[in-house]
Amino acid sequence: MTVTVQPITPDFAAEVGDVDLGKPLGAEDLAAIRAAFAKYAVLVFPDQSFTDESHLDFARNFGPLETSVFALRKDHKLRLNPHLADVGNLDAEDAILQAANRVRLYNLGNRLWHTDSSFKRLPAYCSLLHARSIPPIGGQTEFADMRAAYDALPEATQRKIAGLVAYHSLMTSRSKLGFSDFNDDERKAFEPVPQVLVRRLQDSGRMSLYVASHAGAIGGMPDGEAKALLQQLIDHATQRQFVHSHRWREKDLVMWDDRCTMHRGMPFDDQRYKRDMRRATVSDVAPTCEQMGLAVAAE
Ligand code: OGA
Ligand code: MN
């Protein structure tokens, strides 16, 4: 039996059943998952029992893995394999991170609309987030469809933003939360990088916006105007008709396409409940400007 794909929305999110991702996948199953993922940018796989290794092995089917940005910090112990982003609220001893803990403050950036690793020249293609333990209330993850958002833009705006290049940095999104405690390695790693504002997806042929809270400037545009335009595009793309909210169950694996979605974590009582969430992230095939055939001068 091959996998079963059950739509949640007409063309944004779907559930996938009849598959155990913890084991090596047959070619037919993998082809069915790839086809579903070209249509639905968010796939939910319920009831997946992973080890960290089998989670990473499943992710490797989609391309090379990223290394977590936390590997840059030398001042705290990593809880997980450096290929897994630790997006929960636990320390290396599995205790709840205290309110003032740096890792916790840093992870608060996940509450802002973003797409993973757009602050890297070679950003993410997709993310695979597994729920090991979840709070009883709160802590949903919301996803915004930036393909549908692009399609709904007035033609004049589509024309205006075609060919524009935005500059993304993790320091831009973190500074929105008043967080500026970066070490020298981080400052270097988080220099702003160019990303197209509009992209065409190679597999589906669809157009998509590409913005995130990491974006702080646009090439050739005065700063105020650029910031206003970026905020306007994020506000547009996150209107309710483009958003799907995922209520986690333990052992859900959710896989999303970082090229054409934004997501954000919703609040929960993180001083009371444990939320153990682990993310594998697959790199895109090339920098976005290169993919869209845009030459970009270094800034
Ligand atoms: C992520 C992320 C939000 C959440 O894993 O990339 O932003 O709800 N997560 O945990
Ligand atoms: Mn994220």
mmCIF file of N, CA, C and O and ligand atoms in Angstrom, residues 87 109-112 114-117 127 129 141 174 214 256 258 262-265 279, ligand 2:
data_model
loop_
_atom_site.group_PDB
_atom_site.id
_atom_site.type_symbol
_atom_site.label_atom_id
_atom_site.label_comp_id
_atom_site.label_asym_id
_atom_site.label_seq_id
_atom_site.Cartn_x
_atom_site.Cartn_y
_atom_site.Cartn_z
ATOM 1 N N VAL A 87 13.992 23.474 19.011
ATOM 2 C CA VAL A 87 13.061 24.598 19.098
ATOM 3 C C VAL A 87 12.087 24.457 20.261
ATOM 4 O O VAL A 87 11.076 25.154 20.328
ATOM 5 N N GLY A 109 12.164 34.404 18.868
ATOM 6 C CA GLY A 109 12.093 34.885 17.485
ATOM 7 C C GLY A 109 11.180 34.014 16.631
ATOM 8 O O GLY A 109 10.627 34.472 15.642
ATOM 9 N N ASN A 110 10.992 32.757 17.025
ATOM 10 C CA ASN A 110 10.100 31.856 16.267
ATOM 11 C C ASN A 110 8.645 32.252 16.382
ATOM 12 O O ASN A 110 7.800 31.721 15.663
ATOM 13 N N ARG A 111 8.352 33.202 17.291
ATOM 14 C CA ARG A 111 6.962 33.688 17.398
ATOM 15 C C ARG A 111 6.641 34.724 16.321
ATOM 16 O O ARG A 111 5.493 35.112 16.154
ATOM 17 N N LEU A 112 7.690 35.228 15.647
ATOM 18 C CA LEU A 112 7.465 36.200 14.553
ATOM 19 C C LEU A 112 7.337 35.437 13.240
ATOM 20 O O LEU A 112 8.002 34.414 13.044
ATOM 21 N N HIS A 114 8.105 34.049 9.900
ATOM 22 C CA HIS A 114 9.408 33.906 9.239
ATOM 23 C C HIS A 114 9.404 32.659 8.374
ATOM 24 O O HIS A 114 8.489 31.838 8.440
ATOM 25 N N THR A 115 10.452 32.522 7.587
ATOM 26 C CA THR A 115 10.712 31.262 6.909
ATOM 27 C C THR A 115 12.133 30.876 7.279
ATOM 28 O O THR A 115 12.988 31.737 7.461
ATOM 29 N N ASP A 116 12.385 29.580 7.441
ATOM 30 C CA ASP A 116 13.643 29.179 8.060
ATOM 31 C C ASP A 116 14.850 29.488 7.173
ATOM 32 O O ASP A 116 14.844 29.242 5.966
ATOM 33 N N SER A 117 15.872 30.055 7.846
ATOM 34 C CA SER A 117 17.187 30.262 7.228
ATOM 35 C C SER A 117 17.194 31.205 6.036
ATOM 36 O O SER A 117 18.107 31.146 5.215
ATOM 37 N N SER A 127 11.594 22.225 5.991
ATOM 38 C CA SER A 127 11.841 21.944 7.405
ATOM 39 C C SER A 127 10.950 20.797 7.818
ATOM 40 O O SER A 127 9.826 20.657 7.324
ATOM 41 N N LEU A 129 9.592 19.213 11.289
ATOM 42 C CA LEU A 129 9.525 19.436 12.738
ATOM 43 C C LEU A 129 8.737 18.300 13.391
ATOM 44 O O LEU A 129 7.610 18.002 12.992
ATOM 45 N N THR A 141 1.367 25.857 15.719
ATOM 46 C CA THR A 141 2.209 26.522 14.729
ATOM 47 C C THR A 141 1.311 26.950 13.575
ATOM 48 O O THR A 141 0.492 26.164 13.096
ATOM 49 N N ARG A 174 15.721 39.348 15.462
ATOM 50 C CA ARG A 174 15.959 39.310 16.909
ATOM 51 C C ARG A 174 15.934 40.707 17.508
ATOM 52 O O ARG A 174 15.503 40.901 18.648
ATOM 53 N N HIS A 214 12.994 38.431 9.109
ATOM 54 C CA HIS A 214 14.442 38.634 8.981
ATOM 55 C C HIS A 214 14.774 39.739 7.969
ATOM 56 O O HIS A 214 15.886 40.248 7.952
ATOM 57 N N TRP A 256 7.284 21.432 5.966
ATOM 58 C CA TRP A 256 6.799 22.582 5.194
ATOM 59 C C TRP A 256 7.856 23.069 4.212
ATOM 60 O O TRP A 256 9.044 22.858 4.403
ATOM 61 N N ASP A 258 9.871 25.847 2.814
ATOM 62 C CA ASP A 258 10.335 27.169 3.252
ATOM 63 C C ASP A 258 10.434 28.166 2.110
ATOM 64 O O ASP A 258 10.583 29.364 2.343
ATOM 65 N N MET A 262 5.434 31.099 5.240
ATOM 66 C CA MET A 262 6.001 31.601 6.489
ATOM 67 C C MET A 262 5.312 30.818 7.597
ATOM 68 O O MET A 262 4.240 30.250 7.398
ATOM 69 N N HIS A 263 5.941 30.809 8.765
ATOM 70 C CA HIS A 263 5.312 30.150 9.905
ATOM 71 C C HIS A 263 5.673 30.912 11.169
ATOM 72 O O HIS A 263 6.596 31.735 11.169
ATOM 73 N N ARG A 264 4.919 30.651 12.223
ATOM 74 C CA ARG A 264 5.257 31.207 13.536
ATOM 75 C C ARG A 264 4.700 30.292 14.618
ATOM 76 O O ARG A 264 3.675 29.637 14.441
ATOM 77 N N GLY A 265 5.385 30.257 15.730
ATOM 78 C CA GLY A 265 4.930 29.482 16.881
ATOM 79 C C GLY A 265 3.996 30.346 17.717
ATOM 80 O O GLY A 265 4.229 31.545 17.891
ATOM 81 N N ARG A 279 13.782 19.945 14.938
ATOM 82 C CA ARG A 279 13.612 20.250 13.517
ATOM 83 C C ARG A 279 14.831 19.861 12.690
ATOM 84 O O ARG A 279 15.952 20.269 13.008
HETATM 85 MN MN MN B 2 11.102 28.461 12.052
#
